[in-house]
Tab-separated table of C-alpha atoms and ligand atoms in Angstrom:
chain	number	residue	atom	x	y	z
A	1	UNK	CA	18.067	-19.301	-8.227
A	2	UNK	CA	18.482	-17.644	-10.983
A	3	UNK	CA	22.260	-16.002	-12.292
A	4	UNK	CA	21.835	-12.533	-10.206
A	5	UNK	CA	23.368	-9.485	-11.061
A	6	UNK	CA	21.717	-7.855	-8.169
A	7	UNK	CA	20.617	-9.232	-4.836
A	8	UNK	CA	17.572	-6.834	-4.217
A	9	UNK	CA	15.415	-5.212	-6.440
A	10	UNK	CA	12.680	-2.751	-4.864
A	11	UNK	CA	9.593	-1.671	-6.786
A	12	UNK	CA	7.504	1.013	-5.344
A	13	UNK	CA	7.016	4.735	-4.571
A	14	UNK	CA	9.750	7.179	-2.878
A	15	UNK	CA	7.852	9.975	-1.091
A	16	UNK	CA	9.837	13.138	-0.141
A	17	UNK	CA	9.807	13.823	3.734
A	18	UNK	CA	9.043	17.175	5.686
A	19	UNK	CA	9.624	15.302	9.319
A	20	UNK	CA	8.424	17.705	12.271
A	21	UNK	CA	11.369	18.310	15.017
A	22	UNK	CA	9.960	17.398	17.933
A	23	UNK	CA	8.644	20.394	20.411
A	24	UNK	CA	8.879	22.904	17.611
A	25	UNK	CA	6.708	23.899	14.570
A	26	UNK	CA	9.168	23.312	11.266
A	27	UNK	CA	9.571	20.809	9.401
A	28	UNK	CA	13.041	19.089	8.406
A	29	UNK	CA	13.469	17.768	4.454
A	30	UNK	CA	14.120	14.091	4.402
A	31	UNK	CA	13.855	11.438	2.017
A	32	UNK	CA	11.059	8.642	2.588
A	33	UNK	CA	8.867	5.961	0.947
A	34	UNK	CA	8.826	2.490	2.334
A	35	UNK	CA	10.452	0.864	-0.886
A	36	UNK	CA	12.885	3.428	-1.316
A	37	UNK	CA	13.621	3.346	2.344
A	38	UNK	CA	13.993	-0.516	1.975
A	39	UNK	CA	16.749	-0.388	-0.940
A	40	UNK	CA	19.069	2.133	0.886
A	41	UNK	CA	19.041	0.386	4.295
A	42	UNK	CA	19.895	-2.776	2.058
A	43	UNK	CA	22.584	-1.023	-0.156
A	44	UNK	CA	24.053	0.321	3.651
A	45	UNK	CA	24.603	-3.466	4.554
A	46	UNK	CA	26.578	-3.610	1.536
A	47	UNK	CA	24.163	-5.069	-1.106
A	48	UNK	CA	23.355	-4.881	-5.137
A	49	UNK	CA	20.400	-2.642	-5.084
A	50	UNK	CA	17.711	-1.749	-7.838
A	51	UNK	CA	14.879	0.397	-7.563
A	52	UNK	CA	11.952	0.010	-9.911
A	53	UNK	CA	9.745	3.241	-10.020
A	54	UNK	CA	9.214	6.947	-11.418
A	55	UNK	CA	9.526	10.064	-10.814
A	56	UNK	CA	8.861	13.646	-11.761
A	57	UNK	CA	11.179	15.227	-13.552
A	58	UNK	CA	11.398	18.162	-10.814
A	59	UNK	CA	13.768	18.682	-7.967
A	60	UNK	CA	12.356	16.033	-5.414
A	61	UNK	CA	12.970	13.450	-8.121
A	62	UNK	CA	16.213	14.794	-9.114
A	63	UNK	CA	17.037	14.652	-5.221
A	64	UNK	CA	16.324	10.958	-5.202
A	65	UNK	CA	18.236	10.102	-8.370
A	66	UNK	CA	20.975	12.505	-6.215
A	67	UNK	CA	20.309	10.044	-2.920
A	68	UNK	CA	20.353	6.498	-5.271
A	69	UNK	CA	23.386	7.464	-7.083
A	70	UNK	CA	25.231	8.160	-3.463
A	71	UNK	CA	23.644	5.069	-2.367
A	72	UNK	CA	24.957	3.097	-5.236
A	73	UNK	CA	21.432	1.697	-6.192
A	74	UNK	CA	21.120	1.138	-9.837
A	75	UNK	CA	18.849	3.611	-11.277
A	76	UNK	CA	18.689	2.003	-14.709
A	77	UNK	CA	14.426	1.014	-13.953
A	78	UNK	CA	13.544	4.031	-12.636
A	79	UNK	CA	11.350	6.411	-14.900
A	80	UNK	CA	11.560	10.121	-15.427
A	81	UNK	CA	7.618	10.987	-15.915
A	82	UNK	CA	7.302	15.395	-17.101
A	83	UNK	CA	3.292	15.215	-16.740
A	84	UNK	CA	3.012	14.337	-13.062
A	85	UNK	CA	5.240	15.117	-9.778
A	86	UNK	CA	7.285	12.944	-7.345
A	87	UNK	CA	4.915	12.584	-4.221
A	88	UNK	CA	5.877	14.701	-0.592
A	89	UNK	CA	4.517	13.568	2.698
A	90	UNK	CA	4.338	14.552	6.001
A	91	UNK	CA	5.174	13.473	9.213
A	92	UNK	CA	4.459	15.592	12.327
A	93	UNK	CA	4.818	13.939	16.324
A	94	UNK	CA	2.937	13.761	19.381
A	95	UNK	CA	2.485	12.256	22.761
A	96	UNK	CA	0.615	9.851	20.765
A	97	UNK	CA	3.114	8.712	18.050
A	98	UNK	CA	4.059	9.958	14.746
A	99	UNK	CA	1.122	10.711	11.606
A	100	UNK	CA	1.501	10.904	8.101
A	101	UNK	CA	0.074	13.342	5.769
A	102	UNK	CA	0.262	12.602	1.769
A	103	UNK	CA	0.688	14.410	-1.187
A	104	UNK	CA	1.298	11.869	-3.600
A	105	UNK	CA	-2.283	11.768	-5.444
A	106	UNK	CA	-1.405	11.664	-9.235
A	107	UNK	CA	2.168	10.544	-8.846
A	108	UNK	CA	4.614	9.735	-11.356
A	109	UNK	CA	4.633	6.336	-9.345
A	110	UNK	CA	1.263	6.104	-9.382
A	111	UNK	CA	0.516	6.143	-13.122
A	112	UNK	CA	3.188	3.168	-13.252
A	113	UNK	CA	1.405	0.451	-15.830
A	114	UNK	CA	2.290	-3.348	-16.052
A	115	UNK	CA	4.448	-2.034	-19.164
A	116	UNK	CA	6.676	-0.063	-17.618
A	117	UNK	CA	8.237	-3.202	-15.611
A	118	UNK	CA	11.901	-4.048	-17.112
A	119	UNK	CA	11.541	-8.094	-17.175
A	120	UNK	CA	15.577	-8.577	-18.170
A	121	UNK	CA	16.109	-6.912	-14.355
A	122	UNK	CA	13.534	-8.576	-12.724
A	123	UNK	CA	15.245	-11.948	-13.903
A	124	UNK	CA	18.669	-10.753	-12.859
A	125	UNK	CA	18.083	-10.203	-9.540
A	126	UNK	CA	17.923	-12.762	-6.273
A	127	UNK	CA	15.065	-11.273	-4.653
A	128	UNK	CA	12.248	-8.498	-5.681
A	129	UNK	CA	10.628	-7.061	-2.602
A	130	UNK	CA	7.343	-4.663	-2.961
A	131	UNK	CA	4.378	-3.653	-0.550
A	132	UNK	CA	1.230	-3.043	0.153
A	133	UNK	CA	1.664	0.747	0.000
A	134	UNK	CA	2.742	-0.050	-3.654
A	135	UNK	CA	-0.134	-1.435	-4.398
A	136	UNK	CA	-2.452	1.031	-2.664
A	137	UNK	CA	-1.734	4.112	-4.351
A	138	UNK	CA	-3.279	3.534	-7.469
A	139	UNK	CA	-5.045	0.706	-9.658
A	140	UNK	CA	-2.517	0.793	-12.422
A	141	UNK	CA	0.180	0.301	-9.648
A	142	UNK	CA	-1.774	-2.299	-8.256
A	143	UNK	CA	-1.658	-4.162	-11.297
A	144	UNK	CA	1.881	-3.378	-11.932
A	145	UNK	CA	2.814	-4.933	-8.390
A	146	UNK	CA	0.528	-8.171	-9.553
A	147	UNK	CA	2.570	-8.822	-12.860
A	148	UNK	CA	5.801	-7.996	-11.364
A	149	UNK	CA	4.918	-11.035	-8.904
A	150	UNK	CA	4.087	-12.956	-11.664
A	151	UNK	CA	6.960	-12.543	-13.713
A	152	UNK	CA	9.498	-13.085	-10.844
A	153	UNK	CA	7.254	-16.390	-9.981
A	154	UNK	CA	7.821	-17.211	-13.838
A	155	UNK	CA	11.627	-16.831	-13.423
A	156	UNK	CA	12.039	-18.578	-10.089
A	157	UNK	CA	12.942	-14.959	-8.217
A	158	UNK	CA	12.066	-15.112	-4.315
A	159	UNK	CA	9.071	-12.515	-3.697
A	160	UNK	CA	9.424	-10.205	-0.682
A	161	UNK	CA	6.651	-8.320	0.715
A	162	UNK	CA	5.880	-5.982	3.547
A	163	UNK	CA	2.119	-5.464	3.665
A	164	UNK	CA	2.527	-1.681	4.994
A	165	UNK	CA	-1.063	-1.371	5.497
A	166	UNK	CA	-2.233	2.756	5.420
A	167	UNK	CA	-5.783	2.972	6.093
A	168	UNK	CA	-5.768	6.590	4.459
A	169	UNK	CA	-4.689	5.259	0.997
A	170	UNK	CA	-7.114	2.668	0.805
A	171	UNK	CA	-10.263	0.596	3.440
A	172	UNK	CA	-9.392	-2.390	5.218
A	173	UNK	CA	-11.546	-4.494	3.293
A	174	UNK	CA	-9.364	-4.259	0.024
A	175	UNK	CA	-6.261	-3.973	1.367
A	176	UNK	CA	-6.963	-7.428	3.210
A	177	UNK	CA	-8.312	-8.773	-0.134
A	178	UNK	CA	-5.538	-7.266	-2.466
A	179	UNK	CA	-2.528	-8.449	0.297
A	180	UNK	CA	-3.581	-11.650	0.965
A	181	UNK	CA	-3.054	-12.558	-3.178
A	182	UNK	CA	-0.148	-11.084	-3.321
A	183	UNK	CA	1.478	-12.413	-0.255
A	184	UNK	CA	0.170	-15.784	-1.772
A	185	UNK	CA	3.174	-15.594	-4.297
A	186	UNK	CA	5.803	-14.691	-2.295
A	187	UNK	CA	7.984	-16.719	-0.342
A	188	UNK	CA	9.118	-13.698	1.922
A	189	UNK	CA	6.481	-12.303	4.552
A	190	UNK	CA	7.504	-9.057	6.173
A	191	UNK	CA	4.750	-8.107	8.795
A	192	UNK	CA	4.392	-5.856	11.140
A	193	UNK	CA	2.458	-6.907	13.980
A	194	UNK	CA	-0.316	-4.081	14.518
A	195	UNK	CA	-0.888	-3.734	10.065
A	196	UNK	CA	-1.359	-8.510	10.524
A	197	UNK	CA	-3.946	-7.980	13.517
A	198	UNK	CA	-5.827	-6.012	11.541
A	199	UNK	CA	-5.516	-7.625	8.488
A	200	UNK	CA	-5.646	-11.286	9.550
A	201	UNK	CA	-7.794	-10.645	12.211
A	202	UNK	CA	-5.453	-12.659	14.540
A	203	UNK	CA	-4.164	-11.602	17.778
A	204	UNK	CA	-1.541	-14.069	18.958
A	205	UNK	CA	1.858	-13.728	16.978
A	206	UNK	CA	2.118	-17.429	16.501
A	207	UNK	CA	-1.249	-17.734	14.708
A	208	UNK	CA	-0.047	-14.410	12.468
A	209	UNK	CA	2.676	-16.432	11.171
A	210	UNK	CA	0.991	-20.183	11.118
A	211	UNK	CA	-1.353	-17.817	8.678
A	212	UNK	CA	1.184	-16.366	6.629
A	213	UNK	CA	2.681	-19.744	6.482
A	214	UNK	CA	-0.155	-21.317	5.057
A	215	UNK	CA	-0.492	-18.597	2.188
A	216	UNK	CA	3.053	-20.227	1.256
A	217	UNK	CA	5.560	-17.981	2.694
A	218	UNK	CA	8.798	-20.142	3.307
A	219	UNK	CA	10.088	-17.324	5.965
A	220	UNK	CA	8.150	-15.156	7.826
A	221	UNK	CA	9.540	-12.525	10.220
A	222	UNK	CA	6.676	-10.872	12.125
A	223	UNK	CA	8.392	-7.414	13.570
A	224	UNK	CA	7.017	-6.916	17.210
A	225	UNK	CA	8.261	-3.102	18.178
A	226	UNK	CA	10.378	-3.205	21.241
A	227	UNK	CA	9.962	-6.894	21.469
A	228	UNK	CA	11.455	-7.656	18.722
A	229	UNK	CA	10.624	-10.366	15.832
A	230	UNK	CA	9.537	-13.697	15.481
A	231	UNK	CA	10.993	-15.353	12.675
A	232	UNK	CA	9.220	-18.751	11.536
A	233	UNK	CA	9.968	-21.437	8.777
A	234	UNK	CA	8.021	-24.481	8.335
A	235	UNK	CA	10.274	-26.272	10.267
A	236	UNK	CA	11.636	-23.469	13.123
A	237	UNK	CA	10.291	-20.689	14.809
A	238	UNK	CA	12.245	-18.195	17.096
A	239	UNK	CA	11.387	-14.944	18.803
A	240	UNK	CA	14.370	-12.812	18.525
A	241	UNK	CA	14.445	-9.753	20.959
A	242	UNK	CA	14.807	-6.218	20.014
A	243	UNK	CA	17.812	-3.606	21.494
A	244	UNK	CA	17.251	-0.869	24.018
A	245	UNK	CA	18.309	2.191	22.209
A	246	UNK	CA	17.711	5.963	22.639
A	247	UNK	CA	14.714	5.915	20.216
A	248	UNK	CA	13.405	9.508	19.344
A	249	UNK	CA	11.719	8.562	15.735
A	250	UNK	CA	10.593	5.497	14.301
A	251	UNK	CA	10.175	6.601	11.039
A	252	UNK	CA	11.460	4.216	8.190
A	253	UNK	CA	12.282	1.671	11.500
A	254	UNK	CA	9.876	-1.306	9.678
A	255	UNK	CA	11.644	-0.729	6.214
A	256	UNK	CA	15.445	-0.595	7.847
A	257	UNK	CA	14.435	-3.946	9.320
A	258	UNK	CA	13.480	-5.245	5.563
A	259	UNK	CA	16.423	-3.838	3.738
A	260	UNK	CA	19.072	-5.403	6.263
A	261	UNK	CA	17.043	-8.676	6.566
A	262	UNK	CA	16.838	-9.005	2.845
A	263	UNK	CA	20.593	-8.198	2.353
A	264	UNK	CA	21.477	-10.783	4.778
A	265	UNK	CA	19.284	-13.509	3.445
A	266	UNK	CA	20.613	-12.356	-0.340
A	267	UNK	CA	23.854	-13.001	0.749
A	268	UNK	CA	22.967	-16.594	2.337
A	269	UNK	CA	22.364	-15.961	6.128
A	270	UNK	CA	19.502	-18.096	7.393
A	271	UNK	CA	16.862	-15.697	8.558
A	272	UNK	CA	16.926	-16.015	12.397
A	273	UNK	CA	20.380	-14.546	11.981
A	274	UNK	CA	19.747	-12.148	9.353
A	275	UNK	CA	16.970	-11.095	11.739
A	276	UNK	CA	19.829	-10.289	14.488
A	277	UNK	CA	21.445	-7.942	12.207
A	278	UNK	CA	18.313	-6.515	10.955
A	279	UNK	CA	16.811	-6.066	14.704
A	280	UNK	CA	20.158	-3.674	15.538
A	281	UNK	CA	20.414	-2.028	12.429
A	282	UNK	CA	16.273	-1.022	12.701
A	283	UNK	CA	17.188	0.165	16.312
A	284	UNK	CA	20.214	2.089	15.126
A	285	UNK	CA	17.619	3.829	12.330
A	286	UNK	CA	15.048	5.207	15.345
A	287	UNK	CA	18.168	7.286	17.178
A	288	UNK	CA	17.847	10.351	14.553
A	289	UNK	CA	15.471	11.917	13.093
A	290	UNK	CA	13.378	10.923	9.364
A	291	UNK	CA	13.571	7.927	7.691
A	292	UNK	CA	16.987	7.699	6.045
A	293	UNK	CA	19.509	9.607	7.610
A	294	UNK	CA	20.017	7.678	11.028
A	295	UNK	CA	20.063	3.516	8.753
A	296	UNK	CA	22.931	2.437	10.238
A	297	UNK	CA	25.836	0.858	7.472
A	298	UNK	CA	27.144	-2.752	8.024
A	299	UNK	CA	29.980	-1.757	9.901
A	300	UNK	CA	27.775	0.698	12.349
A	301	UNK	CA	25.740	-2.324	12.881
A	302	UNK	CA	28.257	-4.657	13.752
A	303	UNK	CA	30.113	-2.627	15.669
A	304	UNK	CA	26.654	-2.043	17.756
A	305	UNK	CA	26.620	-5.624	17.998
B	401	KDG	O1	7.739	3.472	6.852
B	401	KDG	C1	7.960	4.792	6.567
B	401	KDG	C2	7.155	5.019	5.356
B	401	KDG	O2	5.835	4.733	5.640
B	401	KDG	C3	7.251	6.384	4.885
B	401	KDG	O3	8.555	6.670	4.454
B	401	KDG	C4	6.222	6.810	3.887
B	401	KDG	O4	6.031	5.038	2.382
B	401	KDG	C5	5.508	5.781	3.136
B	401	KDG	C6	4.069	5.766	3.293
B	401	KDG	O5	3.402	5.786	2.270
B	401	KDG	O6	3.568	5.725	4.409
């Protein structure tokens, strides 16, 4: 592993939230994107955060610079862009669940271009995590995902990825072709259970991870909603089972889990326990409303423990 000045480094898009309070009509500001969401939940369990992206140089992206710097996530990667905006989304409930609705077409994140990626930080850090949602929002960000792979690969950086599979931003068919070479090179697989049926085609969890296995992860933790996750190695598999909470929004729950699983393995905890701490802290994170605001820190998660 290579001499790490940080433990995490996210690359990907931050998406400002309007989050609908349930039962009423308005909307409540937040702050959302799964990468974004990802390095915060990570920097609450106490780890060296980076965050590789850009954004607008209006008040949503001055908000997040606002949110990082409280957050203590190094900011040093992230670009300021004048001729495009920092994307907003949407996310209003019903009896059926919650639904997203994007405005994030032409976004400073999405005009990110292999060149933009700062190599010296992707070297210096232990692990760079990314996602499908990354990749779908744009073909230059696609391609900027691929050589950020490649150049952690080339300096010997472990490769997290949550597939985060939204139908809206892009058809099954290329997701499942685009996610399946990325999560080739990375030794971290971060799926959720309904985004792997559809793209492995797959139904049992233990064939989801025997698959993501054989594309070379060397952990896999396969989150399972109220049942929890199974987390599988070559050599071990476990189902670890989730906590009854109060739940009223899951929003950001799937990225809380990532951030405080990645922390914990960054700072050496084998990944069925790191999965116990990342299981409470993702419950703690559906008790309030939007995506950021109700991540639990370290100590809130141990003391729920
Ligand atoms: O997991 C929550 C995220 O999905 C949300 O914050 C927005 O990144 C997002 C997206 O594009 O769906």
């Amino acid at each position: 592993m290579p001499d790490a000045s940080l433990d995490l480094l996210c690359l990907g898009e931050p998406l400002m939230e309007l989050n609908q309070v349930r039962g009423a009509k308005h909307y409540l500001p937040g702050f959302g994107g799964d990468t974004s969401n990802c390095a915060v939940a990570a920097a609450r369990q106490g780890a060296r955060v980076g965050y590789v992206t850009a954004v607008g140089e209006d008040t949503f992206g001055n908000a997040f610079l606002g949110l990082w710097k409280t957050e203590g996530i190094d900011t040093s990667c992230v670009l300021r862009t004048p001729e495009s905006h920092t994307g907003l989304y949407l996310v209003s409930h019903s009896e059926d669940g919650h639904e997203f609705s994007y405005f994030r077409s032409g976004s400073a994140t999405s005009r990110l271009t292999p060149e933009d990626l700062p190599e010296n930080r992707i070297s210096a850090t232990r692990i760079l995590h990314t996602s499908g949602i990354s990749q779908a929002i744009s073909t230059s960000a696609c391609d900027t995902v691929f050589h950020a792979l490649e150049l952690a690969q080339q300096q010997g950086v472990r490769i997290s990825y949550d597939p985060n599979l939204r139908l809206k931003l892009w058809p099954l068919d290329r997701a499942r072709a685009v996610i399946h070479e990325a999560m080739r090179q990375c030794s971290i697989a971060l799926p959720g259970i309904e985004d792997a049926k559809l793209l492995t085609g797959l139904e049992q969890p233990k064939a989801i991870v025997d698959f993501y296995l054989n594309l070379g992860a060397e952990v896999v933790a396969l989150t399972l909603g109220p049942e929890g996750v199974l987390v599988a190695t070559p050599e071990q598999r476990q189902q670890i089972p989730g906590y009854q909470v109060e739940s009223v929004d899951t929003t950001g729950a799937g990225d809380t889990f990532d951030g405080a699983f990645l922390a914990e393995l960054a700072s050496g905890c084998d990944p069925f326990a790191a999965a116990r701490h990342a299981n409470a802290a993702a419950a703690l994170a559906t008790t309030g409303y939007g995506a950021v605001v109700p991540m639990p820190t370290r100590s809130q998660v141990e003391t729920f423990l």
